[in-house]
Amino acid sequence: MKPILVTCYVDPDLDGVAGAVACSEFLNKNGKQAVAGIIGEPHDEAKYVLDRFAIPYPLRLQNADGYDEIVLVDASDLNGLEGKIDPKKIVEIIDHRKFHELKAFPNAQAQIELVGAAATLVAERFMQSGTAISKESAILVLAAIISNTLNFKGTVTTDRDRDAAAWLNETAQLDKNFWKEMFEAKSDLSGQKLAERIKSDYASFDINGKKVNIAQLEIIGGKKLLDERKPEILEILDQIKRQSVLDIIFLNLIELEEGKNYLVAEGPETRQLLEKTLDVRFDGDVAVRDELIMRKQIVPLLKAELTAG
Ligand SMILES: [Mn+2]
């Protein structure tokens, strides 16, 4: 019997990696044979946590062809799979996005709940069944919750995330400054890292016939970055727009210490759309929003706006 593959979208972030690793542990401790694997390149933040705590990397795969049954964590739309996972093989989906495509996965049971991290949903399976969690998984999942909720400051944060985090930290025992160290580690965008990071973390959506692309950075020092390198950022966005033939592209820059967003967009059409959808005012290419909002929260708002308009 082939094991069940537990994976996430291609080039996963920390939430996806943590969720896949912990979910595979959960299945193995509950009578199933499972293996965690990731397709593509994990985000730097995921590598940072794996490396820092010397946690073994999950299997690295080119695609999911060697597996018949797949559990998908932190993903529920086809775009993110990049054609590398047959949607018919997916037997279960655990995700926390409002915007999903469950119809594309005819054989999947789905748990979609709007908590801060998909990893929270995995932690709850351990908590509810009384299954012990390894220290490695506890660290990964807790770090993913901290990251996804912007250290519990993002408006995506729910009590379920806080409860799971408290339970996980009994095992993970993370230092209280860990969140800042993790966020500082991903704030180094010197030189080419800026372009690499933007290009490794954008997400595309087809919304009402428009091709929309949202790039996102979550860093400490967002204002300084804009002061120093805004023209470069606009150039990177424009490159992506031309290469992918997009209608709309913008950067959602999350400033982790000040707790605000900077939205960066060129062109009156995109700026007007964002002003209407997110209740912000652009000054040139940049708008500031005082309440933290993440891409996964922006997508359903844009969808509503574009569909209504
Ligand atoms: Mn997630």
PDB file of C-alpha atoms and ligand atoms in Angstrom:
ATOM      1  CA  MET A   1       0.000   0.000   0.000  1.00  0.00           C
ATOM      2  CA  LYS A   2       1.301   3.420  -0.910  1.00  0.00           C
ATOM      3  CA  PRO A   3       1.220   5.918   1.941  1.00  0.00           C
ATOM      4  CA  ILE A   4      -1.111   8.886   1.814  1.00  0.00           C
ATOM      5  CA  LEU A   5       0.728  12.008   0.708  1.00  0.00           C
ATOM      6  CA  VAL A   6       0.069  15.038   2.874  1.00  0.00           C
ATOM      7  CA  THR A   7       1.013  18.190   1.031  1.00  0.00           C
ATOM      8  CA  CYS A   8       0.012  21.786   0.360  1.00  0.00           C
ATOM      9  CA  TYR A   9       0.163  24.175  -2.579  1.00  0.00           C
ATOM     10  CA  VAL A  10       3.325  24.335  -4.694  1.00  0.00           C
ATOM     11  CA  ASP A  11       6.106  26.475  -3.146  1.00  0.00           C
ATOM     12  CA  PRO A  12       4.407  26.412   0.255  1.00  0.00           C
ATOM     13  CA  ASP A  13       4.647  28.871   3.083  1.00  0.00           C
ATOM     14  CA  LEU A  14       5.249  28.005   6.724  1.00  0.00           C
ATOM     15  CA  ASP A  15       1.560  27.311   7.368  1.00  0.00           C
ATOM     16  CA  GLY A  16       1.448  24.803   4.527  1.00  0.00           C
ATOM     17  CA  VAL A  17       4.677  23.070   5.505  1.00  0.00           C
ATOM     18  CA  ALA A  18       3.790  22.948   9.209  1.00  0.00           C
ATOM     19  CA  GLY A  19       0.269  21.757   8.470  1.00  0.00           C
ATOM     20  CA  ALA A  20       1.489  19.000   6.163  1.00  0.00           C
ATOM     21  CA  VAL A  21       4.164  17.753   8.563  1.00  0.00           C
ATOM     22  CA  ALA A  22       1.868  17.755  11.574  1.00  0.00           C
ATOM     23  CA  CYS A  23      -1.087  16.293   9.703  1.00  0.00           C
ATOM     24  CA  SER A  24       1.011  13.406   8.455  1.00  0.00           C
ATOM     25  CA  GLU A  25       2.179  12.778  12.035  1.00  0.00           C
ATOM     26  CA  PHE A  26      -1.430  12.843  13.176  1.00  0.00           C
ATOM     27  CA  LEU A  27      -2.505  10.310  10.553  1.00  0.00           C
ATOM     28  CA  ASN A  28       0.413   8.000  11.386  1.00  0.00           C
ATOM     29  CA  LYS A  29      -0.468   8.131  15.078  1.00  0.00           C
ATOM     30  CA  ASN A  30      -4.076   7.310  14.224  1.00  0.00           C
ATOM     31  CA  GLY A  31      -3.770   4.133  12.220  1.00  0.00           C
ATOM     32  CA  LYS A  32      -3.027   5.496   8.737  1.00  0.00           C
ATOM     33  CA  GLN A  33       0.156   5.407   6.742  1.00  0.00           C
ATOM     34  CA  ALA A  34       1.085   8.878   5.639  1.00  0.00           C
ATOM     35  CA  VAL A  35       4.058  10.906   4.537  1.00  0.00           C
ATOM     36  CA  ALA A  36       4.545  14.668   4.386  1.00  0.00           C
ATOM     37  CA  GLY A  37       5.897  15.977   1.115  1.00  0.00           C
ATOM     38  CA  ILE A  38       6.256  19.347  -0.480  1.00  0.00           C
ATOM     39  CA  ILE A  39       6.340  20.278  -4.120  1.00  0.00           C
ATOM     40  CA  GLY A  40       8.582  23.134  -5.139  1.00  0.00           C
ATOM     41  CA  GLU A  41      10.479  25.457  -2.891  1.00  0.00           C
ATOM     42  CA  PRO A  42       9.311  26.224   0.649  1.00  0.00           C
ATOM     43  CA  HIS A  43       9.231  29.899   1.621  1.00  0.00           C
ATOM     44  CA  ASP A  44      12.267  31.299   3.415  1.00  0.00           C
ATOM     45  CA  GLU A  45      10.286  31.572   6.617  1.00  0.00           C
ATOM     46  CA  ALA A  46       9.541  27.846   6.569  1.00  0.00           C
ATOM     47  CA  LYS A  47      13.211  27.106   5.960  1.00  0.00           C
ATOM     48  CA  TYR A  48      14.155  29.459   8.785  1.00  0.00           C
ATOM     49  CA  VAL A  49      12.067  27.553  11.323  1.00  0.00           C
ATOM     50  CA  LEU A  50      13.117  24.121  10.032  1.00  0.00           C
ATOM     51  CA  ASP A  51      16.798  25.100  10.083  1.00  0.00           C
ATOM     52  CA  ARG A  52      16.724  26.948  13.372  1.00  0.00           C
ATOM     53  CA  PHE A  53      15.309  23.980  15.261  1.00  0.00           C
ATOM     54  CA  ALA A  54      17.123  21.352  13.145  1.00  0.00           C
ATOM     55  CA  ILE A  55      13.815  19.823  12.092  1.00  0.00           C
ATOM     56  CA  PRO A  56      14.142  17.381   9.182  1.00  0.00           C
ATOM     57  CA  TYR A  57      12.654  18.696   5.932  1.00  0.00           C
ATOM     58  CA  PRO A  58       9.608  16.910   4.579  1.00  0.00           C
ATOM     59  CA  LEU A  59      10.092  14.913   1.379  1.00  0.00           C
ATOM     60  CA  ARG A  60      10.848  17.142  -1.602  1.00  0.00           C
ATOM     61  CA  LEU A  61       8.817  16.208  -4.671  1.00  0.00           C
ATOM     62  CA  GLN A  62       8.544  17.398  -8.275  1.00  0.00           C
ATOM     63  CA  ASN A  63       4.877  16.455  -8.398  1.00  0.00           C
ATOM     64  CA  ALA A  64       2.429  14.087  -6.732  1.00  0.00           C
ATOM     65  CA  ASP A  65       2.483  11.433  -9.468  1.00  0.00           C
ATOM     66  CA  GLY A  66       3.785   8.657  -7.191  1.00  0.00           C
ATOM     67  CA  TYR A  67       0.773   8.815  -4.883  1.00  0.00           C
ATOM     68  CA  ASP A  68      -2.844   7.730  -5.178  1.00  0.00           C
ATOM     69  CA  GLU A  69      -4.342   9.428  -2.140  1.00  0.00           C
ATOM     70  CA  ILE A  70      -3.532  12.969  -1.160  1.00  0.00           C
ATOM     71  CA  VAL A  71      -4.470  15.179   1.757  1.00  0.00           C
ATOM     72  CA  LEU A  72      -4.177  18.882   1.034  1.00  0.00           C
ATOM     73  CA  VAL A  73      -3.481  21.317   3.862  1.00  0.00           C
ATOM     74  CA  ASP A  74      -3.655  25.120   3.493  1.00  0.00           C
ATOM     75  CA  ALA A  75      -4.797  24.942  -0.136  1.00  0.00           C
ATOM     76  CA  SER A  76      -8.174  24.588  -1.789  1.00  0.00           C
ATOM     77  CA  ASP A  77      -7.885  26.072  -5.262  1.00  0.00           C
ATOM     78  CA  LEU A  78      -6.447  24.745  -8.502  1.00  0.00           C
ATOM     79  CA  ASN A  79      -4.151  27.688  -9.268  1.00  0.00           C
ATOM     80  CA  GLY A  80      -1.900  26.913  -6.319  1.00  0.00           C
ATOM     81  CA  LEU A  81      -1.366  23.338  -7.473  1.00  0.00           C
ATOM     82  CA  GLU A  82       0.125  24.446 -10.802  1.00  0.00           C
ATOM     83  CA  GLY A  83      -1.005  21.256 -12.517  1.00  0.00           C
ATOM     84  CA  LYS A  84       1.327  19.149 -10.381  1.00  0.00           C
ATOM     85  CA  ILE A  85      -1.357  17.404  -8.340  1.00  0.00           C
ATOM     86  CA  ASP A  86      -4.293  15.578  -9.894  1.00  0.00           C
ATOM     87  CA  PRO A  87      -7.333  17.067  -8.107  1.00  0.00           C
ATOM     88  CA  LYS A  88      -9.147  13.730  -8.345  1.00  0.00           C
ATOM     89  CA  LYS A  89      -6.553  12.149  -6.049  1.00  0.00           C
ATOM     90  CA  ILE A  90      -7.289  14.539  -3.248  1.00  0.00           C
ATOM     91  CA  VAL A  91      -9.261  12.771  -0.539  1.00  0.00           C
ATOM     92  CA  GLU A  92      -9.207  15.465   2.097  1.00  0.00           C
ATOM     93  CA  ILE A  93      -8.763  19.240   2.282  1.00  0.00           C
ATOM     94  CA  ILE A  94      -7.966  21.247   5.403  1.00  0.00           C
ATOM     95  CA  ASP A  95      -7.948  24.962   4.718  1.00  0.00           C
ATOM     96  CA  HIS A  96      -8.887  28.354   6.100  1.00  0.00           C
ATOM     97  CA  ARG A  97      -9.657  30.395   2.987  1.00  0.00           C
ATOM     98  CA  LYS A  98     -13.013  31.893   2.200  1.00  0.00           C
ATOM     99  CA  PHE A  99     -12.195  31.813  -1.509  1.00  0.00           C
ATOM    100  CA  HIS A 100     -11.918  28.162  -2.496  1.00  0.00           C
ATOM    101  CA  GLU A 101     -12.771  25.831  -5.350  1.00  0.00           C
ATOM    102  CA  LEU A 102     -14.054  22.721  -3.636  1.00  0.00           C
ATOM    103  CA  LYS A 103     -16.044  21.726  -6.718  1.00  0.00           C
ATOM    104  CA  ALA A 104     -12.748  21.040  -8.475  1.00  0.00           C
ATOM    105  CA  PHE A 105     -12.000  18.248  -5.993  1.00  0.00           C
ATOM    106  CA  PRO A 106     -14.760  15.687  -6.507  1.00  0.00           C
ATOM    107  CA  ASN A 107     -13.344  13.060  -4.113  1.00  0.00           C
ATOM    108  CA  ALA A 108     -12.351  15.288  -1.243  1.00  0.00           C
ATOM    109  CA  GLN A 109     -13.836  15.682   2.187  1.00  0.00           C
ATOM    110  CA  ALA A 110     -13.260  19.245   3.189  1.00  0.00           C
ATOM    111  CA  GLN A 111     -12.804  21.155   6.398  1.00  0.00           C
ATOM    112  CA  ILE A 112     -12.743  24.844   5.586  1.00  0.00           C
ATOM    113  CA  GLU A 113     -12.904  27.082   8.611  1.00  0.00           C
ATOM    114  CA  LEU A 114     -11.901  30.704   8.789  1.00  0.00           C
ATOM    115  CA  VAL A 115      -9.321  30.541  11.538  1.00  0.00           C
ATOM    116  CA  GLY A 116      -5.987  32.356  11.351  1.00  0.00           C
ATOM    117  CA  ALA A 117      -3.892  29.404  10.226  1.00  0.00           C
ATOM    118  CA  ALA A 118      -4.601  26.082   8.557  1.00  0.00           C
ATOM    119  CA  ALA A 119      -2.109  24.738  11.090  1.00  0.00           C
ATOM    120  CA  THR A 120      -4.614  25.611  13.845  1.00  0.00           C
ATOM    121  CA  LEU A 121      -7.084  23.147  12.331  1.00  0.00           C
ATOM    122  CA  VAL A 122      -4.400  20.453  12.400  1.00  0.00           C
ATOM    123  CA  ALA A 123      -3.455  21.268  16.017  1.00  0.00           C
ATOM    124  CA  GLU A 124      -7.115  20.920  16.982  1.00  0.00           C
ATOM    125  CA  ARG A 125      -7.166  17.364  15.660  1.00  0.00           C
ATOM    126  CA  PHE A 126      -4.417  16.471  18.123  1.00  0.00           C
ATOM    127  CA  MET A 127      -6.115  18.363  20.950  1.00  0.00           C
ATOM    128  CA  GLN A 128      -9.571  16.916  20.349  1.00  0.00           C
ATOM    129  CA  SER A 129      -8.416  13.316  20.009  1.00  0.00           C
ATOM    130  CA  GLY A 130      -5.881  13.452  22.841  1.00  0.00           C
ATOM    131  CA  THR A 131      -3.049  12.566  20.466  1.00  0.00           C
ATOM    132  CA  ALA A 132       0.398  13.628  21.709  1.00  0.00           C
ATOM    133  CA  ILE A 133       2.298  15.921  19.351  1.00  0.00           C
ATOM    134  CA  SER A 134       6.055  15.757  18.788  1.00  0.00           C
ATOM    135  CA  LYS A 135       8.161  18.731  19.796  1.00  0.00           C
ATOM    136  CA  GLU A 136       9.126  19.304  16.135  1.00  0.00           C
ATOM    137  CA  SER A 137       5.526  19.464  14.948  1.00  0.00           C
ATOM    138  CA  ALA A 138       4.513  21.592  17.925  1.00  0.00           C
ATOM    139  CA  ILE A 139       7.234  24.132  17.076  1.00  0.00           C
ATOM    140  CA  LEU A 140       6.356  24.196  13.384  1.00  0.00           C
ATOM    141  CA  VAL A 141       2.631  24.527  13.951  1.00  0.00           C
ATOM    142  CA  LEU A 142       3.021  27.174  16.649  1.00  0.00           C
ATOM    143  CA  ALA A 143       5.423  29.167  14.462  1.00  0.00           C
ATOM    144  CA  ALA A 144       2.914  28.915  11.615  1.00  0.00           C
ATOM    145  CA  ILE A 145       0.118  30.257  13.812  1.00  0.00           C
ATOM    146  CA  ILE A 146       2.328  33.121  15.016  1.00  0.00           C
ATOM    147  CA  SER A 147       3.284  33.916  11.433  1.00  0.00           C
ATOM    148  CA  ASN A 148      -0.202  33.690   9.988  1.00  0.00           C
ATOM    149  CA  THR A 149      -1.856  35.724  12.709  1.00  0.00           C
ATOM    150  CA  LEU A 150       0.966  38.285  12.651  1.00  0.00           C
ATOM    151  CA  ASN A 151       1.697  37.337  16.251  1.00  0.00           C
ATOM    152  CA  PHE A 152      -2.025  37.427  17.085  1.00  0.00           C
ATOM    153  CA  LYS A 153      -2.349  41.044  15.892  1.00  0.00           C
ATOM    154  CA  GLY A 154      -3.939  40.342  12.521  1.00  0.00           C
ATOM    155  CA  THR A 155      -7.704  40.565  12.295  1.00  0.00           C
ATOM    156  CA  VAL A 156      -7.703  36.945  11.070  1.00  0.00           C
ATOM    157  CA  THR A 157      -6.835  35.837  14.614  1.00  0.00           C
ATOM    158  CA  THR A 158      -9.496  33.817  16.431  1.00  0.00           C
ATOM    159  CA  ASP A 159      -9.716  32.390  19.942  1.00  0.00           C
ATOM    160  CA  ARG A 160      -9.180  28.987  18.387  1.00  0.00           C
ATOM    161  CA  ASP A 161      -5.737  30.120  17.184  1.00  0.00           C
ATOM    162  CA  ARG A 162      -4.897  31.425  20.660  1.00  0.00           C
ATOM    163  CA  ASP A 163      -6.090  28.229  22.348  1.00  0.00           C
ATOM    164  CA  ALA A 164      -4.156  26.031  19.953  1.00  0.00           C
ATOM    165  CA  ALA A 165      -1.051  28.175  20.423  1.00  0.00           C
ATOM    166  CA  ALA A 166      -1.238  27.913  24.216  1.00  0.00           C
ATOM    167  CA  TRP A 167      -1.634  24.139  23.975  1.00  0.00           C
ATOM    168  CA  LEU A 168       1.232  23.814  21.488  1.00  0.00           C
ATOM    169  CA  ASN A 169       3.596  25.890  23.583  1.00  0.00           C
ATOM    170  CA  GLU A 170       3.338  23.397  26.442  1.00  0.00           C
ATOM    171  CA  THR A 171       5.356  21.141  24.135  1.00  0.00           C
ATOM    172  CA  ALA A 172       7.157  23.646  21.903  1.00  0.00           C
ATOM    173  CA  GLN A 173       8.393  25.882  24.752  1.00  0.00           C
ATOM    174  CA  LEU A 174       9.306  28.716  22.419  1.00  0.00           C
ATOM    175  CA  ASP A 175      11.103  31.731  23.808  1.00  0.00           C
ATOM    176  CA  LYS A 176       8.841  34.774  24.191  1.00  0.00           C
ATOM    177  CA  ASN A 177      10.950  36.792  21.736  1.00  0.00           C
ATOM    178  CA  PHE A 178      10.756  34.098  19.110  1.00  0.00           C
ATOM    179  CA  TRP A 179       8.085  35.910  17.064  1.00  0.00           C
ATOM    180  CA  LYS A 180      10.275  38.971  16.621  1.00  0.00           C
ATOM    181  CA  GLU A 181      13.300  36.925  15.647  1.00  0.00           C
ATOM    182  CA  MET A 182      11.249  35.042  13.093  1.00  0.00           C
ATOM    183  CA  PHE A 183       9.794  38.258  11.653  1.00  0.00           C
ATOM    184  CA  GLU A 184      13.196  39.970  11.601  1.00  0.00           C
ATOM    185  CA  ALA A 185      14.652  37.002   9.746  1.00  0.00           C
ATOM    186  CA  LYS A 186      12.181  37.493   6.920  1.00  0.00           C
ATOM    187  CA  SER A 187      12.669  41.246   6.833  1.00  0.00           C
ATOM    188  CA  ASP A 188      16.062  41.107   5.184  1.00  0.00           C
ATOM    189  CA  LEU A 189      15.266  42.022   1.593  1.00  0.00           C
ATOM    190  CA  SER A 190      18.659  43.402   0.686  1.00  0.00           C
ATOM    191  CA  GLY A 191      19.726  43.423  -2.968  1.00  0.00           C
ATOM    192  CA  GLN A 192      18.124  40.768  -5.121  1.00  0.00           C
ATOM    193  CA  LYS A 193      16.196  39.308  -2.191  1.00  0.00           C
ATOM    194  CA  LEU A 194      13.468  41.908  -2.686  1.00  0.00           C
ATOM    195  CA  ALA A 195      12.643  40.756  -6.209  1.00  0.00           C
ATOM    196  CA  GLU A 196      13.061  37.100  -5.287  1.00  0.00           C
ATOM    197  CA  ARG A 197      10.693  37.397  -2.336  1.00  0.00           C
ATOM    198  CA  ILE A 198       8.024  39.260  -4.263  1.00  0.00           C
ATOM    199  CA  LYS A 199       8.212  36.745  -7.101  1.00  0.00           C
ATOM    200  CA  SER A 200       8.128  33.755  -4.769  1.00  0.00           C
ATOM    201  CA  ASP A 201       5.054  34.943  -2.904  1.00  0.00           C
ATOM    202  CA  TYR A 202       2.402  36.239  -5.185  1.00  0.00           C
ATOM    203  CA  ALA A 203      -0.946  34.662  -5.813  1.00  0.00           C
ATOM    204  CA  SER A 204      -3.124  34.912  -8.895  1.00  0.00           C
ATOM    205  CA  PHE A 205      -6.867  34.789  -9.100  1.00  0.00           C
ATOM    206  CA  ASP A 206      -9.384  34.931 -11.896  1.00  0.00           C
ATOM    207  CA  ILE A 207     -12.134  37.148 -10.617  1.00  0.00           C
ATOM    208  CA  ASN A 208     -15.079  37.844 -12.860  1.00  0.00           C
ATOM    209  CA  GLY A 209     -12.965  37.643 -16.012  1.00  0.00           C
ATOM    210  CA  LYS A 210     -10.089  39.731 -14.603  1.00  0.00           C
ATOM    211  CA  LYS A 211      -6.657  38.316 -13.916  1.00  0.00           C
ATOM    212  CA  VAL A 212      -5.703  39.624 -10.509  1.00  0.00           C
ATOM    213  CA  ASN A 213      -2.368  39.175  -8.843  1.00  0.00           C
ATOM    214  CA  ILE A 214      -1.597  40.101  -5.265  1.00  0.00           C
ATOM    215  CA  ALA A 215       1.987  40.191  -4.077  1.00  0.00           C
ATOM    216  CA  GLN A 216       2.534  40.220  -0.353  1.00  0.00           C
ATOM    217  CA  LEU A 217       5.437  41.019   1.946  1.00  0.00           C
ATOM    218  CA  GLU A 218       5.248  40.678   5.716  1.00  0.00           C
ATOM    219  CA  ILE A 219       8.162  42.491   7.272  1.00  0.00           C
ATOM    220  CA  ILE A 220       9.461  44.738   9.988  1.00  0.00           C
ATOM    221  CA  GLY A 221      10.658  47.999   8.393  1.00  0.00           C
ATOM    222  CA  GLY A 222       8.066  48.371   5.646  1.00  0.00           C
ATOM    223  CA  LYS A 223       8.094  52.156   5.584  1.00  0.00           C
ATOM    224  CA  LYS A 224      11.863  52.294   5.254  1.00  0.00           C
ATOM    225  CA  LEU A 225      11.719  49.788   2.424  1.00  0.00           C
ATOM    226  CA  LEU A 226       9.204  51.955   0.560  1.00  0.00           C
ATOM    227  CA  ASP A 227      11.170  55.135   1.206  1.00  0.00           C
ATOM    228  CA  GLU A 228      14.290  53.549  -0.208  1.00  0.00           C
ATOM    229  CA  ARG A 229      13.120  51.181  -2.922  1.00  0.00           C
ATOM    230  CA  LYS A 230       9.635  52.024  -4.157  1.00  0.00           C
ATOM    231  CA  PRO A 231      10.657  52.508  -7.813  1.00  0.00           C
ATOM    232  CA  GLU A 232      12.231  49.070  -7.778  1.00  0.00           C
ATOM    233  CA  ILE A 233       9.085  47.541  -6.286  1.00  0.00           C
ATOM    234  CA  LEU A 234       6.919  49.165  -8.976  1.00  0.00           C
ATOM    235  CA  GLU A 235       9.266  47.847 -11.643  1.00  0.00           C
ATOM    236  CA  ILE A 236       9.055  44.295 -10.237  1.00  0.00           C
ATOM    237  CA  LEU A 237       5.256  44.481 -10.158  1.00  0.00           C
ATOM    238  CA  ASP A 238       5.199  45.770 -13.708  1.00  0.00           C
ATOM    239  CA  GLN A 239       7.437  42.926 -14.872  1.00  0.00           C
ATOM    240  CA  ILE A 240       5.121  40.343 -13.331  1.00  0.00           C
ATOM    241  CA  LYS A 241       2.135  42.100 -14.853  1.00  0.00           C
ATOM    242  CA  ARG A 242       3.581  41.998 -18.359  1.00  0.00           C
ATOM    243  CA  GLN A 243       4.891  38.427 -18.082  1.00  0.00           C
ATOM    244  CA  SER A 244       1.634  37.019 -16.757  1.00  0.00           C
ATOM    245  CA  VAL A 245      -0.623  39.301 -18.817  1.00  0.00           C
ATOM    246  CA  LEU A 246      -2.563  40.549 -15.817  1.00  0.00           C
ATOM    247  CA  ASP A 247      -5.308  43.096 -15.456  1.00  0.00           C
ATOM    248  CA  ILE A 248      -4.558  44.025 -11.879  1.00  0.00           C
ATOM    249  CA  ILE A 249      -1.480  43.723  -9.705  1.00  0.00           C
ATOM    250  CA  PHE A 250      -0.593  45.275  -6.392  1.00  0.00           C
ATOM    251  CA  LEU A 251       1.605  44.697  -3.389  1.00  0.00           C
ATOM    252  CA  ASN A 252       0.132  44.202   0.053  1.00  0.00           C
ATOM    253  CA  LEU A 253       3.014  45.195   2.310  1.00  0.00           C
ATOM    254  CA  ILE A 254       2.311  44.180   5.884  1.00  0.00           C
ATOM    255  CA  GLU A 255       4.335  46.118   8.424  1.00  0.00           C
ATOM    256  CA  LEU A 256       4.593  43.796  11.381  1.00  0.00           C
ATOM    257  CA  GLU A 257       5.848  46.145  14.058  1.00  0.00           C
ATOM    258  CA  GLU A 258       3.661  49.181  13.345  1.00  0.00           C
ATOM    259  CA  GLY A 259       0.734  46.884  12.651  1.00  0.00           C
ATOM    260  CA  LYS A 260      -0.391  48.475   9.392  1.00  0.00           C
ATOM    261  CA  ASN A 261      -0.554  47.799   5.669  1.00  0.00           C
ATOM    262  CA  TYR A 262       1.000  49.685   2.831  1.00  0.00           C
ATOM    263  CA  LEU A 263      -0.688  49.027  -0.490  1.00  0.00           C
ATOM    264  CA  VAL A 264       1.456  49.711  -3.512  1.00  0.00           C
ATOM    265  CA  ALA A 265      -0.156  49.939  -6.934  1.00  0.00           C
ATOM    266  CA  GLU A 266       0.404  51.662 -10.216  1.00  0.00           C
ATOM    267  CA  GLY A 267      -2.348  52.881 -12.499  1.00  0.00           C
ATOM    268  CA  PRO A 268      -5.642  54.609 -11.671  1.00  0.00           C
ATOM    269  CA  GLU A 269      -7.790  51.518 -12.290  1.00  0.00           C
ATOM    270  CA  THR A 270      -6.136  49.402  -9.608  1.00  0.00           C
ATOM    271  CA  ARG A 271      -5.868  52.291  -7.183  1.00  0.00           C
ATOM    272  CA  GLN A 272      -9.552  53.162  -7.527  1.00  0.00           C
ATOM    273  CA  LEU A 273     -10.517  49.532  -7.066  1.00  0.00           C
ATOM    274  CA  LEU A 274      -8.469  49.291  -3.863  1.00  0.00           C
ATOM    275  CA  GLU A 275      -9.767  52.612  -2.546  1.00  0.00           C
ATOM    276  CA  LYS A 276     -13.303  51.357  -2.958  1.00  0.00           C
ATOM    277  CA  THR A 277     -12.690  47.848  -1.688  1.00  0.00           C
ATOM    278  CA  LEU A 278     -10.387  48.517   1.257  1.00  0.00           C
ATOM    279  CA  ASP A 279     -11.489  51.987   2.265  1.00  0.00           C
ATOM    280  CA  VAL A 280      -8.088  53.592   1.767  1.00  0.00           C
ATOM    281  CA  ARG A 281      -6.778  56.724  -0.009  1.00  0.00           C
ATOM    282  CA  PHE A 282      -3.800  56.577  -2.299  1.00  0.00           C
ATOM    283  CA  ASP A 283      -1.139  59.248  -2.140  1.00  0.00           C
ATOM    284  CA  GLY A 284       0.703  58.613  -5.400  1.00  0.00           C
ATOM    285  CA  ASP A 285       1.425  54.894  -5.624  1.00  0.00           C
ATOM    286  CA  VAL A 286       0.965  54.106  -1.941  1.00  0.00           C
ATOM    287  CA  ALA A 287      -1.981  53.867   0.431  1.00  0.00           C
ATOM    288  CA  VAL A 288      -1.735  53.185   4.160  1.00  0.00           C
ATOM    289  CA  ARG A 289      -4.280  51.108   6.048  1.00  0.00           C
ATOM    290  CA  ASP A 290      -4.202  51.145   9.828  1.00  0.00           C
ATOM    291  CA  GLU A 291      -5.865  47.814  10.446  1.00  0.00           C
ATOM    292  CA  LEU A 292      -3.824  44.813   9.375  1.00  0.00           C
ATOM    293  CA  ILE A 293      -5.341  42.940   6.502  1.00  0.00           C
ATOM    294  CA  MET A 294      -3.945  39.883   4.769  1.00  0.00           C
ATOM    295  CA  ARG A 295      -4.205  38.746   1.199  1.00  0.00           C
ATOM    296  CA  LYS A 296      -6.617  35.957   2.022  1.00  0.00           C
ATOM    297  CA  GLN A 297      -8.943  38.576   3.507  1.00  0.00           C
ATOM    298  CA  ILE A 298      -8.549  40.930   0.560  1.00  0.00           C
ATOM    299  CA  VAL A 299      -9.448  38.313  -2.048  1.00  0.00           C
ATOM    300  CA  PRO A 300     -13.100  37.798  -1.038  1.00  0.00           C
ATOM    301  CA  LEU A 301     -13.558  41.585  -0.743  1.00  0.00           C
ATOM    302  CA  LEU A 302     -12.169  42.105  -4.245  1.00  0.00           C
ATOM    303  CA  LYS A 303     -14.305  39.316  -5.533  1.00  0.00           C
ATOM    304  CA  ALA A 304     -17.428  40.931  -4.097  1.00  0.00           C
ATOM    305  CA  GLU A 305     -16.459  44.330  -5.501  1.00  0.00           C
ATOM    306  CA  LEU A 306     -15.578  43.080  -8.988  1.00  0.00           C
ATOM    307  CA  THR A 307     -18.637  40.904  -9.195  1.00  0.00           C
ATOM    308  CA  ALA A 308     -20.952  43.696  -8.090  1.00  0.00           C
ATOM    309  CA  GLY A 309     -19.326  46.189 -10.450  1.00  0.00           C
TER     310      GLY A 309
HETATM  311 MN    MN B   1      -2.365  29.472   5.479  1.00  0.00          MN
END
